[in-house]
Short mmCIF file of C-alpha atoms in Angstrom, two decimals:
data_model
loop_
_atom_site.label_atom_id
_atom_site.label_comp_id
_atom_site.label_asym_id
_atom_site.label_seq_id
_atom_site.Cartn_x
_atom_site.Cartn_y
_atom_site.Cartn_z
CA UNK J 1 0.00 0.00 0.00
CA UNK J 2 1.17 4.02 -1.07
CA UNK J 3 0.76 6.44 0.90
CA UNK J 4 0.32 9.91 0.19
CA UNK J 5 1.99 11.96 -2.40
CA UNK J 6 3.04 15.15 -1.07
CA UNK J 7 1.84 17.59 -3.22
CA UNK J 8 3.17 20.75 -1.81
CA UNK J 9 -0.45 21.06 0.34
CA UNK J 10 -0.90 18.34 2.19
CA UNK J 11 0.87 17.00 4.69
CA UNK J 12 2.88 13.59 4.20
CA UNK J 13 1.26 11.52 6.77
CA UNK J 14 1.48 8.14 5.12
CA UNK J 15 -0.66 6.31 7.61
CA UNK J 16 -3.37 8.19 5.99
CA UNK J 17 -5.68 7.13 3.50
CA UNK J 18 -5.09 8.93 0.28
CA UNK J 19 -7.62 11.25 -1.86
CA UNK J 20 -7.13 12.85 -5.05
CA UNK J 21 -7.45 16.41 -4.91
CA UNK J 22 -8.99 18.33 -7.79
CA UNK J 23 -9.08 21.94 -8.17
CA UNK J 24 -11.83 22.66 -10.81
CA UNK J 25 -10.38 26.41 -10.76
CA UNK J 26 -12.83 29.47 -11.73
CA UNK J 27 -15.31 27.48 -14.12
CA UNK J 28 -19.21 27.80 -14.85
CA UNK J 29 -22.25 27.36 -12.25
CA UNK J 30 -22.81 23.69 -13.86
CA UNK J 31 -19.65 22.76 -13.25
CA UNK J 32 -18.96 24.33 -9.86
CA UNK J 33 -22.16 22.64 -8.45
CA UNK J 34 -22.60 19.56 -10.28
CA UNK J 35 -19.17 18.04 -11.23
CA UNK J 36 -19.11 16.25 -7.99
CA UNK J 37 -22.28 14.42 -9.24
CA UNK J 38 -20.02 12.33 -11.97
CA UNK J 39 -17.56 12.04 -9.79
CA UNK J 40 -19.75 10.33 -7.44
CA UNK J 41 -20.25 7.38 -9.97
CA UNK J 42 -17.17 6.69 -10.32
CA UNK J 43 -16.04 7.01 -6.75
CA UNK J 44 -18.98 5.06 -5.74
CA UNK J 45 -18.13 2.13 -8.50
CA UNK J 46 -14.57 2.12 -6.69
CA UNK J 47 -12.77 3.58 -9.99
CA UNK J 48 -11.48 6.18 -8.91
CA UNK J 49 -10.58 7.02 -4.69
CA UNK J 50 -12.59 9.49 -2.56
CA UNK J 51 -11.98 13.14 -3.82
CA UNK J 52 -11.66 16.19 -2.55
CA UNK J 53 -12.46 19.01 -5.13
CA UNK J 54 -12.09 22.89 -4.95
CA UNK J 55 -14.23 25.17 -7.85
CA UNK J 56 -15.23 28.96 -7.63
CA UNK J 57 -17.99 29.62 -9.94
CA UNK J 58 -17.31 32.41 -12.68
CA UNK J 59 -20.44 33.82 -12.63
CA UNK J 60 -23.58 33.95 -10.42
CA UNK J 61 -26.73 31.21 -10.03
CA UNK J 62 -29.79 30.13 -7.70
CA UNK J 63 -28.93 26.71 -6.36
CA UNK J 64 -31.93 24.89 -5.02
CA UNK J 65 -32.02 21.92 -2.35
CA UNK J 66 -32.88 18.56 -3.49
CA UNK J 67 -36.48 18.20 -2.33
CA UNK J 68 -37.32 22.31 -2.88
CA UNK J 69 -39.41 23.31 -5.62
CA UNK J 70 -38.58 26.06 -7.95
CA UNK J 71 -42.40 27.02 -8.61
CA UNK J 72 -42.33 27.56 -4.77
CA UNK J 73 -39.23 28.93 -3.85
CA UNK J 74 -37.58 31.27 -6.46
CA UNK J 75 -39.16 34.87 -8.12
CA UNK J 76 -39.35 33.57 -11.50
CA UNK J 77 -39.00 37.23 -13.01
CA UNK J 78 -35.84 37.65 -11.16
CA UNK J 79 -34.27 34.94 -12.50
CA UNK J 80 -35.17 35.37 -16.12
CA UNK J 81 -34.81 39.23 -16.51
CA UNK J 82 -31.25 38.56 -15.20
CA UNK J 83 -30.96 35.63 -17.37
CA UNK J 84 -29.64 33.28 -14.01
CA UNK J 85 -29.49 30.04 -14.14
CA UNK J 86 -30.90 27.96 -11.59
CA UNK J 87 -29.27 24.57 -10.69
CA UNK J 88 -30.84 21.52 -8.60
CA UNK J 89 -28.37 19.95 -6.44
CA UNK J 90 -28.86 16.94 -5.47
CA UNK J 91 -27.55 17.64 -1.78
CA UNK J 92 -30.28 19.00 0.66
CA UNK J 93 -30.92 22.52 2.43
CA UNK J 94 -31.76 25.84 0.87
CA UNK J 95 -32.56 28.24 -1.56
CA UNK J 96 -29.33 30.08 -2.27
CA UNK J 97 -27.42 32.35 -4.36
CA UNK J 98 -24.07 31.59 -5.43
CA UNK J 99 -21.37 33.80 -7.13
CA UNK J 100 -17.82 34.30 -8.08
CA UNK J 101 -17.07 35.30 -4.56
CA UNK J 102 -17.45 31.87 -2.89
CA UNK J 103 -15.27 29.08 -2.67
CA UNK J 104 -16.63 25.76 -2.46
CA UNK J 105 -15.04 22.49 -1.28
CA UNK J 106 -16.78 19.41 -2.18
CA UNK J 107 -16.14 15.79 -0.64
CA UNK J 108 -16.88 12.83 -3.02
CA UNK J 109 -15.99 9.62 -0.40
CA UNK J 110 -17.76 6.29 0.05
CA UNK J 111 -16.15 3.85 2.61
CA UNK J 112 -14.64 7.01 5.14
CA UNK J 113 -17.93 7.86 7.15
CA UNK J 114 -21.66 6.53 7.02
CA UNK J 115 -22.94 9.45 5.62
CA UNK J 116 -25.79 11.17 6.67
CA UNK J 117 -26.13 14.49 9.06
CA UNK J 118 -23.17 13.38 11.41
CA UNK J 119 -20.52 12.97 8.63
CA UNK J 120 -21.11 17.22 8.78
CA UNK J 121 -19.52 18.21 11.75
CA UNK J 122 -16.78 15.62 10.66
CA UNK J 123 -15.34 17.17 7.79
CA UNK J 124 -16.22 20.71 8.93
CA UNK J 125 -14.17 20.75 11.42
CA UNK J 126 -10.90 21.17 9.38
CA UNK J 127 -12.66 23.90 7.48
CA UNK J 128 -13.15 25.75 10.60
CA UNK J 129 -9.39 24.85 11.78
CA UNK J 130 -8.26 25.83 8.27
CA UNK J 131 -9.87 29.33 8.34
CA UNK J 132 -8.38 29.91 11.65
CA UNK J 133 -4.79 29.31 10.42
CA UNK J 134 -5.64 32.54 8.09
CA UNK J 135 -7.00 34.91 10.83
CA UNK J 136 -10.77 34.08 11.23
CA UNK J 137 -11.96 31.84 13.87
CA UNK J 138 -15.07 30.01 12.70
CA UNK J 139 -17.08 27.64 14.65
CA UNK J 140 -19.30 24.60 13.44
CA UNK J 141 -23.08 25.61 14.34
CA UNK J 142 -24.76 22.01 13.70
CA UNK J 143 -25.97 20.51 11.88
CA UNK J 144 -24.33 22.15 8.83
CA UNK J 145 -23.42 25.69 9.50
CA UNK J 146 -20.09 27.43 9.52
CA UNK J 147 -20.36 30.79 11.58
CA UNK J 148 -18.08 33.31 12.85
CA UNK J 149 -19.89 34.05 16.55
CA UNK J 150 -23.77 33.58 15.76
CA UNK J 151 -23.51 35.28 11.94
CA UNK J 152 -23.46 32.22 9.15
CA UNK J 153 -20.44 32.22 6.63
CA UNK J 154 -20.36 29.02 5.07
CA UNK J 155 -23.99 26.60 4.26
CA UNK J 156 -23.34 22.87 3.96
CA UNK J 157 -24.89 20.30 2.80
CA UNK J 158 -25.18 16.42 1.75
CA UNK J 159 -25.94 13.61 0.02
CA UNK J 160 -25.85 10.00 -1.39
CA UNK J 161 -25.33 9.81 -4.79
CA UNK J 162 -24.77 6.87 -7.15
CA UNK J 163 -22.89 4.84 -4.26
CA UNK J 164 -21.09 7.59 -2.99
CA UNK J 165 -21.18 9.92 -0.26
CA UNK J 166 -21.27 13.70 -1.52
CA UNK J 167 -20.99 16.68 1.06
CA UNK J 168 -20.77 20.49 -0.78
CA UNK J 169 -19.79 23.72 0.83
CA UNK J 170 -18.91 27.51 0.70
CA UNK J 171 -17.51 29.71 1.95
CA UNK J 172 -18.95 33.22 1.93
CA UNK J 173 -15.71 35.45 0.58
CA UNK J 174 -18.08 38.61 0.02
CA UNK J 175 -22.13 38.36 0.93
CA UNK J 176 -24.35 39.76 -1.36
CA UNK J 177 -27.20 39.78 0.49
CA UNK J 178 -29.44 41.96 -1.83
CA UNK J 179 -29.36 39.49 -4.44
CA UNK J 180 -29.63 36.82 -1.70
CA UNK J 181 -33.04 38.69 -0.78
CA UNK J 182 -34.24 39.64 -4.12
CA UNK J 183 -34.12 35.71 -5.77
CA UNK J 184 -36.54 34.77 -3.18
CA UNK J 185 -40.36 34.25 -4.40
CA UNK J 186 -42.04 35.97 -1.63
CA UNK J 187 -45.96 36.68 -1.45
CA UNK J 188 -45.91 40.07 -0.63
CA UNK J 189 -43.11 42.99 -1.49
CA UNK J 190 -43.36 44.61 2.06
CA UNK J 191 -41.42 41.06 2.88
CA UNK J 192 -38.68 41.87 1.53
CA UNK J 193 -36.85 44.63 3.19
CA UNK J 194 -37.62 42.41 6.51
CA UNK J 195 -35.48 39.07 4.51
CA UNK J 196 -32.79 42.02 3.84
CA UNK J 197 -32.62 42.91 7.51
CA UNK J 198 -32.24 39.43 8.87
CA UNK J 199 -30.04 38.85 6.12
CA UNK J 200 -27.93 41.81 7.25
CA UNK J 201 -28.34 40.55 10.70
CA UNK J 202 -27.44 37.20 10.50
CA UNK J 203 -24.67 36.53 7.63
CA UNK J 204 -21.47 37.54 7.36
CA UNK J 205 -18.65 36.93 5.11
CA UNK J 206 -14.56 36.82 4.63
CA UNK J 207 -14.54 40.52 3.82
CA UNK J 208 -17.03 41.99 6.61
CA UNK J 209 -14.92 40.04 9.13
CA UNK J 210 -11.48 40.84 7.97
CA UNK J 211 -11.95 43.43 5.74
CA UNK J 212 -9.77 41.71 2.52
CA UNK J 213 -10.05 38.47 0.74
CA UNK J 214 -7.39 35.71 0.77
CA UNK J 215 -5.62 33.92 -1.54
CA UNK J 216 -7.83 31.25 -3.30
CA UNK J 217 -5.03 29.41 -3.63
CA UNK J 218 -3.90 29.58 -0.13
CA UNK J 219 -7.36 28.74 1.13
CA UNK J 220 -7.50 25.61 -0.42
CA UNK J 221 -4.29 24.51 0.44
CA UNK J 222 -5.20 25.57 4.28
CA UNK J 223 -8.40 23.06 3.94
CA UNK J 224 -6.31 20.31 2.71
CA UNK J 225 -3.67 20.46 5.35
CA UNK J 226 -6.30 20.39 7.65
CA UNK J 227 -7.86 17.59 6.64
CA UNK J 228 -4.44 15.95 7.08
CA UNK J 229 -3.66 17.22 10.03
CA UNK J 230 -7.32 16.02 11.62
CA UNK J 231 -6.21 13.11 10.75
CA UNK J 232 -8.87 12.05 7.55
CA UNK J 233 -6.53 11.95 5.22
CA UNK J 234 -3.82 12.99 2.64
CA UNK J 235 -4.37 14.08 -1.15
CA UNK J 236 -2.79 13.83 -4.09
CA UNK J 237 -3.35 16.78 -6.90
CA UNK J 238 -4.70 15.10 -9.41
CA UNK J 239 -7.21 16.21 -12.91
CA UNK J 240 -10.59 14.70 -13.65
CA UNK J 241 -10.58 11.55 -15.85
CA UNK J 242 -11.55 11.06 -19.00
CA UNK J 243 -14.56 8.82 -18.28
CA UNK J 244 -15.78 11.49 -15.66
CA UNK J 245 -15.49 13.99 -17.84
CA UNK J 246 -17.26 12.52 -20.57
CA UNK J 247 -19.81 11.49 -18.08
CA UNK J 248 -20.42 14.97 -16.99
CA UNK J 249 -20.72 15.94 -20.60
CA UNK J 250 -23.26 13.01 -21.56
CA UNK J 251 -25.34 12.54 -18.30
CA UNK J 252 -24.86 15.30 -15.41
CA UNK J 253 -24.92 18.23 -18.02
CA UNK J 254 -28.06 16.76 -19.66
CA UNK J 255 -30.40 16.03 -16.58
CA UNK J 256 -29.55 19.32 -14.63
CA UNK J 257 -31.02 21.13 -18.72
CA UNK J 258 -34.03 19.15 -18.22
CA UNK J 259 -36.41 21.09 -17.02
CA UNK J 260 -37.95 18.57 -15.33
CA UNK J 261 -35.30 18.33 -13.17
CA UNK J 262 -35.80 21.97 -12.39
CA UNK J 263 -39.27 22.13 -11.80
CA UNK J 264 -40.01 18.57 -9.83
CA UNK J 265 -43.20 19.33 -8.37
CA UNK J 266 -43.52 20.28 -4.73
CA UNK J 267 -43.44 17.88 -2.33
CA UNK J 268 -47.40 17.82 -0.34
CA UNK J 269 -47.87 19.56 2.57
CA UNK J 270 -49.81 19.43 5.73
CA UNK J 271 -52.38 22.09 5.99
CA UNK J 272 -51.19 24.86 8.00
CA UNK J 273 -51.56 28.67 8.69
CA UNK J 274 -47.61 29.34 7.60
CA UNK J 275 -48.03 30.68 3.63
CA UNK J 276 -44.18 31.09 3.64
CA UNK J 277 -41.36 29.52 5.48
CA UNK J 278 -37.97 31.27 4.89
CA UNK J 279 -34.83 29.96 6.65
CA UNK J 280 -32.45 32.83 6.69
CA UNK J 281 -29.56 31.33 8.57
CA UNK J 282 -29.51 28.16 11.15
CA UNK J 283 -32.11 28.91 13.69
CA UNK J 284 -33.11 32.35 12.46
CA UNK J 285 -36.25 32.34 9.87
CA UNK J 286 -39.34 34.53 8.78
CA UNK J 287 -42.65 32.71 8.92
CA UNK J 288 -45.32 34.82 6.79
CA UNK J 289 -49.17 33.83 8.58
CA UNK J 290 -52.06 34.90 7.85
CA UNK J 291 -53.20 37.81 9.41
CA UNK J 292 -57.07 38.57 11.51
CA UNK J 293 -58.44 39.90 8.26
CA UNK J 294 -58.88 39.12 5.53
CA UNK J 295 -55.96 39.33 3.11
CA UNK J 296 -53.57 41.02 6.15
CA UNK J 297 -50.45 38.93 6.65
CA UNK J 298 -48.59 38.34 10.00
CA UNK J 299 -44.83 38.49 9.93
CA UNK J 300 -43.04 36.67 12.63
CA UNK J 301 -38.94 37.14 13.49
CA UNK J 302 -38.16 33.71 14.92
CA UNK J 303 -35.01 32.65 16.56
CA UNK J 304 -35.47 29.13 17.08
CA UNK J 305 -38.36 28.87 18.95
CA UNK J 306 -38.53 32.74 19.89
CA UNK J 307 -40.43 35.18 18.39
CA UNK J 308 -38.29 38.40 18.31
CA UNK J 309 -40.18 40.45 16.19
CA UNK J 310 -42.95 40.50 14.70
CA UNK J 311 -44.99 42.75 11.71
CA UNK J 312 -48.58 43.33 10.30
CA UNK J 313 -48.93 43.98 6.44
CA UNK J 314 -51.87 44.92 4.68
CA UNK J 315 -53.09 43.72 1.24
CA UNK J 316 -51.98 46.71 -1.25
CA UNK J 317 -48.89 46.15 -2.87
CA UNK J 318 -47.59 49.58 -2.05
CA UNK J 319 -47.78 48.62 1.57
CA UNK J 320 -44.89 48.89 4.42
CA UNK J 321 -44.76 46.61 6.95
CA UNK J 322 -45.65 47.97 10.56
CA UNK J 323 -43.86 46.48 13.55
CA UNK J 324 -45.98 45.33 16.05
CA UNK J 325 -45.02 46.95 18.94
CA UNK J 326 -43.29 45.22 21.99
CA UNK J 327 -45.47 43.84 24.97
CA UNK J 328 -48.18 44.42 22.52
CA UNK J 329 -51.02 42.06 22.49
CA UNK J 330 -50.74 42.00 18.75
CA UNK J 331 -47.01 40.52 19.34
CA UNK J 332 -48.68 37.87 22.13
CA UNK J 333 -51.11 37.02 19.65
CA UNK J 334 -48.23 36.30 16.86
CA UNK J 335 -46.40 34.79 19.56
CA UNK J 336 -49.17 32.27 20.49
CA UNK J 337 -49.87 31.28 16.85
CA UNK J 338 -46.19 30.34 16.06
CA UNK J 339 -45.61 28.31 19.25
CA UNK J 340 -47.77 25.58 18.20
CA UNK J 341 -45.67 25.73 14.48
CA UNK J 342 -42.68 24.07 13.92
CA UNK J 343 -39.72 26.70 14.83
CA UNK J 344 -36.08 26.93 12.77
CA UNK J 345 -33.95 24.88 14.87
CA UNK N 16 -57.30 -2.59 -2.74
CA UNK N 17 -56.90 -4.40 1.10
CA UNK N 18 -55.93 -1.41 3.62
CA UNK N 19 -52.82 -1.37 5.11
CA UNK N 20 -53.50 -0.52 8.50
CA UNK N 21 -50.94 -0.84 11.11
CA UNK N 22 -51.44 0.15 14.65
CA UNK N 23 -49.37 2.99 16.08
CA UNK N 24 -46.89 0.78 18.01
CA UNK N 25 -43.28 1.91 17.24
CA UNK N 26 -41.45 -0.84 19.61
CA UNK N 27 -43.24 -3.50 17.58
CA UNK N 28 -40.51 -5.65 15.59
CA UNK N 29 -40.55 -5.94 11.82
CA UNK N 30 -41.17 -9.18 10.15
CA UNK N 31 -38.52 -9.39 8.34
CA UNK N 32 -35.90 -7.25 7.35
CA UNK N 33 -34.37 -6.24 4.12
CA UNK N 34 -30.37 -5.30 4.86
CA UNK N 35 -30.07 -2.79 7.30
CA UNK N 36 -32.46 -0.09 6.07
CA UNK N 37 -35.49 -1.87 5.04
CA UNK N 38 -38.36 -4.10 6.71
CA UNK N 39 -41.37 -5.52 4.89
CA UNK N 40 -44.33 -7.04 5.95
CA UNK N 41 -46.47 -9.81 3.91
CA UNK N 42 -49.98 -8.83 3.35
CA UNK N 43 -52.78 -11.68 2.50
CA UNK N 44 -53.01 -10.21 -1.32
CA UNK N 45 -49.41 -11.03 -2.44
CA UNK N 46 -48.21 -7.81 -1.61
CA UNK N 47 -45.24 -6.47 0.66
CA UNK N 48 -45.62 -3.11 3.48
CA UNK N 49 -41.96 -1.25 3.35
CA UNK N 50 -40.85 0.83 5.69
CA UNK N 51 -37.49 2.02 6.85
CA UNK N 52 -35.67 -0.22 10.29
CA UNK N 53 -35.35 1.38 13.27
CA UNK N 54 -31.69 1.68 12.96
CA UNK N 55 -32.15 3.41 9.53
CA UNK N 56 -34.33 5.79 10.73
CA UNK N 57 -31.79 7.01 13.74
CA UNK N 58 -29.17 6.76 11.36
CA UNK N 59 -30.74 9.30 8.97
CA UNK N 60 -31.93 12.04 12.07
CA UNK N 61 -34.57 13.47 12.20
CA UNK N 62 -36.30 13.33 8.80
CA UNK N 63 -37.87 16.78 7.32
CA UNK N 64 -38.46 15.65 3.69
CA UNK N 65 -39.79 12.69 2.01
CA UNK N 66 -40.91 12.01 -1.63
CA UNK N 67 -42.03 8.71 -2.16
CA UNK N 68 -42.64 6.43 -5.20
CA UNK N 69 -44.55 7.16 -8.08
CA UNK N 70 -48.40 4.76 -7.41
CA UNK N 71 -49.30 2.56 -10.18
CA UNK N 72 -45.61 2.80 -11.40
CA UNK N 73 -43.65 -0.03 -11.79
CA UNK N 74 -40.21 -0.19 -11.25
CA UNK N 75 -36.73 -2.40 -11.49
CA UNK N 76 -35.33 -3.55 -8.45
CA UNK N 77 -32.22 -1.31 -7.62
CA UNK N 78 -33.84 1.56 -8.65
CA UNK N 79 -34.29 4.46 -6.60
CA UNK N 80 -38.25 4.98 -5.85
CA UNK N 81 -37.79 7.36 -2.78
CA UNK N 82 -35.80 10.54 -1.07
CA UNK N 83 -35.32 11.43 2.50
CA UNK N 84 -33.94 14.38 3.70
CA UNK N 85 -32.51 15.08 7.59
CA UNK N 86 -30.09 17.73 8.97
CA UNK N 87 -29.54 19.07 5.29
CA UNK N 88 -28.55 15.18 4.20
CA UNK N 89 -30.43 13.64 1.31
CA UNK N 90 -30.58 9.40 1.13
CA UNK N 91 -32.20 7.52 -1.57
CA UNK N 92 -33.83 4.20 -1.07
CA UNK N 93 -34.38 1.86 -3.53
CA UNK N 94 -36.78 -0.78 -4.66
CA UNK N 95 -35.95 -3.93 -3.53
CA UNK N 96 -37.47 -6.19 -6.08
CA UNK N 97 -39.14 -5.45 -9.46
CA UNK N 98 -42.95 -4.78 -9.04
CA UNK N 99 -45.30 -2.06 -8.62
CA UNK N 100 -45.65 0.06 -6.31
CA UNK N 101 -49.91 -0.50 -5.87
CA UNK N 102 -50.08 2.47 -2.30
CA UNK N 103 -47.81 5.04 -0.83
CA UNK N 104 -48.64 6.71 2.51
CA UNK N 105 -49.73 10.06 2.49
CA UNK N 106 -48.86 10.66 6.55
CA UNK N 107 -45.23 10.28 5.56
CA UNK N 108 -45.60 12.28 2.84
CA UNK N 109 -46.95 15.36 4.62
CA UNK N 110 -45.17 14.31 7.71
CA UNK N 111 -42.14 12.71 7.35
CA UNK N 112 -41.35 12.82 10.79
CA UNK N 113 -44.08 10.24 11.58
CA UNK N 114 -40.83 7.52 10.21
CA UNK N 115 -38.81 9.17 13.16
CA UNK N 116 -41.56 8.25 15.47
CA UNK N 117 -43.10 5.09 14.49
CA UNK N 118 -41.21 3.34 11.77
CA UNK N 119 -42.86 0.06 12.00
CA UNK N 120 -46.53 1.54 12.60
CA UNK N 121 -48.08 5.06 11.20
CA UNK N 122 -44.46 5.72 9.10
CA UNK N 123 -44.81 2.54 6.84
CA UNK N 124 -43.66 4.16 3.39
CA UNK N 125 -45.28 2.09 0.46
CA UNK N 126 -46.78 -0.99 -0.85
CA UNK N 127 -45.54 -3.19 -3.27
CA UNK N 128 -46.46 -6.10 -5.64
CA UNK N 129 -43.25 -8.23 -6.69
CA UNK N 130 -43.27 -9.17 -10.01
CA UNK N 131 -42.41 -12.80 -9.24
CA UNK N 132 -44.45 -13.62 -6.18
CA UNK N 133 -42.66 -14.49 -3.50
CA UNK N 134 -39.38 -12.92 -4.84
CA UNK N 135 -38.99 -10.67 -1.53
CA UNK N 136 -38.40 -13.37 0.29
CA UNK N 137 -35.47 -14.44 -1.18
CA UNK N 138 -32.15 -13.11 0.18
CA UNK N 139 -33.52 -11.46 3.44
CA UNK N 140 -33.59 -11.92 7.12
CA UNK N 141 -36.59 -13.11 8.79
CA UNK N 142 -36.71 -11.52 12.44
CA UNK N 143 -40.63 -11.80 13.01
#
C-alpha cells in the first residue's frame, strides 16, 4: 500500500488514506455545483478514490435543495430578466445564491464515514481549523453551518449519490445579500426589506470580518492540510478523468437542462396557517401567517423557537410593513400562533 | 385494494428485514408493506423531507423509488425487487417525521407487488 503523495499542500502523513485532490479552478455554475455528481459514480463504483475538489464559480446562479421546488421557492422574473441560471443539487438545504465570490469544497468519499447528518460536523471541522490558520476563527453551528460568533459564513450540505457519499460547501468570501433577498419568491413585497434585515443581521462573510479576501489558492491549500492534520486523510493533486469527464458531458450536463429536473413538483404539505417559510440562517427564519383579516399577513422574526419580532402587512402592494409593537397584544397574539408551528432549529 | 392498517406501536418488531435499512411485511393479497428499520431511521436524524414512489408505477429492483432528507442530508432508497408500487402513505408524505416516530406503525412508506411472487423473500432476514 502508497501512501500519500506530497503535493506541496498536504501534509505527508502516510498512515493516511489517500484522496485525489482536484481543483476545478474558476469554471461555470454547472460545473462548480454539479461536477461532484459524476464524480460520485465513479467514486462510488470504486474507480477512482474518494476526492476532494475545490471550484469557484465564474459567474452567479440560484442553487436549489434537493427536495425544494422552484415554482415555490424562487421569483421567476428575477431569474429570467437577469438571465440566471438555476441549478438543482442533489444535496439537501436551501434556496441560495451563489457567485464568483465563494469558494466551495466538495467531498466525493464512500467507505470514510456513514454518511448522513453526522458525517457534517466531521469534515467541517478542518474547514473551521483551516480558516483559523488565516485569521478568522469560525465555529461549526450544527448541523451544517459554519459561523463566525452567531452570523453564518459558510452553508453545507449532503448527500448519497450513485454509491457515494457527496458533502458540498462555501464559503462566503463577500455576501451579497441583496441578491440573496431579491431571488426569493415571496408573497408580498413589504417582505422583503424584513429578509434584507435578517439577512444583514445574520450573515457575514470573509470581507465583513477581515476586511480583505485571501488567496484562493492559499485557502485551499489551508483546507487540505487540515484535513491531514485532523487526521482524515492525505491528497494527491490530481485532474478529472476522461470517463468522468465525458460522463459529466453526456449525463450530469443533460439532466440538470431538463427542465424537469428543475421544476419537480412540490413535495405535499400538511395544511397549516404558515403561507411562507424562509430559513435565513440556522435557527433564524421569517414565517409569513395569515393575518385577523382578511388578506392582512402576519410576519413573525423567529429565533429558534422565539419570536423576536414580529410585523402586520396589509393587502396593497404599495404597503410597508408595521412592527408590532413590543409587549403588545398583537405581538402575544403572533407569539401564540407560532408556538404551536414548527420553529427553525 | 386491502388497507394497510398498522397500529401505532413503534417498539413492535418488523417481520422481516431487508439489509439494514429496510423491513417488509407480507400482506394476505401477495403484496409487501416497506418501511425504513429502526436503525435506519436514527441513522438518517430526524427526517424533514420525504418524496415517495410514483403509485401505479412499476419499477426495477435497484432503482431508486424514494428521497429522504434530515439535517440538510439527502438518502435515496431503492426498490428492492421489481414490481409495482400499488399504495404510498400520504402521513409520511406530509409528515415525514411520523418515520422518526413510528417506523414500524403510522411511518410505513409504500406498498408493493413483486413481479415474481414471493421474490422478496429471497435473500432477506426473517426476524418476526
Amino acid at each position: 500500500m502508497s501512501g500519500p503523495v506530497p503535493d506541496g499542500s498536504s501534509p505527508f502523513r502516510p498512515e493516511l488514506p489517500v484522496w485525489r485532490r482536484i481543483d476545478l479552478g474558476r469554471c461555470s455554475p454547472l460545473r462548480a455545483q454539479t461536477f461532484v455528481e459524476s464524480v460520485a459514480q465513479f467514486v462510488g463504483a470504486g474507480e477512482v478514490p474518494n476526492t476532494l475538489l475545490f471550484a469557484r464559480p465564474d459567474s452567479p446562479y440560484v442553487s436549489l435543495g434537493f427536495h425544494q421546488s422552484f415554482a415555490e421557492e424562487v421569483d421567476p422574473q428575477f431569474v429570467a430578466r437577469r438571465r440566471i441560471p438555476v441549478i438543482r443539487r442533489v444535496e439537501g438545504g436551501g434556496t441560495t445564491w451563489l457567485d464568483s465570490d465563494q469558494w466551495f469544497y466538495q467531498l466525493v468519499y464512500r467507505d470514510e464515514g456513514a454518511g448522513g447528518p453526522g458525517d457534517l460536523a466531521r469534515f467541517l471541522r478542518p474547514v473551521a481549523e483551516a480558516a483559523r490558520g488565516l485569521g478568522l476563527t469560525l465555529t461549526v453551528r450544527p448541523p451544517s453551518d459554519l459561523v463566525v460568533g452567531e452570523r453564518k459564513i459558510s452553508g453545507n450540505a449532503g448527500g448519497d449519490w450513485d454509491g457515494a457519499h457527496i458533502l458540498v460547501g462555501g464559503i462566503l468570501g463577500r455576501a451579497d445579500r441583496q441578491n440573496m433577498a431579491d431571488l426569493l419568491r415571496l408573497p408580498h413585497p413589504g417582505i422583503r426589506p424584513i429578509v434584507r434585515a435578517e439577512l444583514a443581521r445574520w450573515v457575514t462573510s470573509w470581507v465583513d470580518e477581515t476586511g480583505h479576501l485571501p488567496e484562493w489558492t492559499a485557502f485551499a491549500d489551508a483546507v487540505t492540510t487540515a484535513f491531514g492534520a485532523a487526521g482524515l486523510f492525505g491528497t494527491r493533486s490530481a485532474d478529472p478523468s476522461e470517463a468522468e469527464e465525458a460522463h459529466f458531458r453526456r449525463e450530469t450536463v443533460a439532466r440538470h437542462q431538463a427542465t424537469t429536473w428543475r421544476e419537480l413538483p412540490p413535495l405535499p404539505r400538511t395544511a397549516s396557517s404558515v403561507e411562507r417559510r424562509l430559513r435565513v440562517a440556522g435557527p433564524h427564519g421569517i414565517l409569513v401567517l395569515a393575518g385577523p383579516g382578511s388578506e392582512e399577513r402576519r410576519i413573525a422574526i423567529v429565533d429558534g423557537a422565539v419570536v423576536r419580532a414580529g410585523y402586520a402587512l396589509g393587502p396593497s402592494l404599495e404597503a410597508v410593513a408595521r412592527p408590532l409593537p413590543r409587549e403588545s397584544s398583537e405581538l402575544a397574539e403572533l407569539a401564540t400562533a407560532v408556538r404551536s408551528i414548527t420553529g427553525f432549529d | 385494494m386491502a388497507p394497510v392498517s398498522f397500529p401505532p406501536s413503534g417498539d413492535r418488531p418488523p417481520a422481516c428485514r431487508i439489509g439494514p435499512d429496510l423491513w417488509y411485511r407480507r400482506e394476505p393479497d401477495g403484496t409487501y408493506v416497506i418501511g425504513l428499520t429502526e436503525e435506519a431511521q436514527r441513522r438518517a436524524g430526524r427526517l424533514a423531507q420525504y418524496r415517495g414512489p410514483e403509485p401505479g408505477r412499476t419499477y426495477l429492483r435497484d432503482e431508486t423509488v424514494a428521497s429522504m432528507e434530515s439535517e440538510k442530508w439527502v438518502g435515496h432508497l431503492a426498490l428492492p425487487v421489481d414490481g409495482t408500487v400499488v399504495e404510498t402513505n400520504p402521513v409520511v408524505e406530509t409528515d415525514p417525521g411520523t418515520i422518526n416516530r413510528d417506523p414500524y406503525g403510522t411511518g410505513w412508506l409504500y406498498r408493493v407487488r413483486p413481479r415474481t411472487p414471493g421474490l422478496l423473500e429471497a435473500g432477506t432476514e426473517g426476524t418476526g
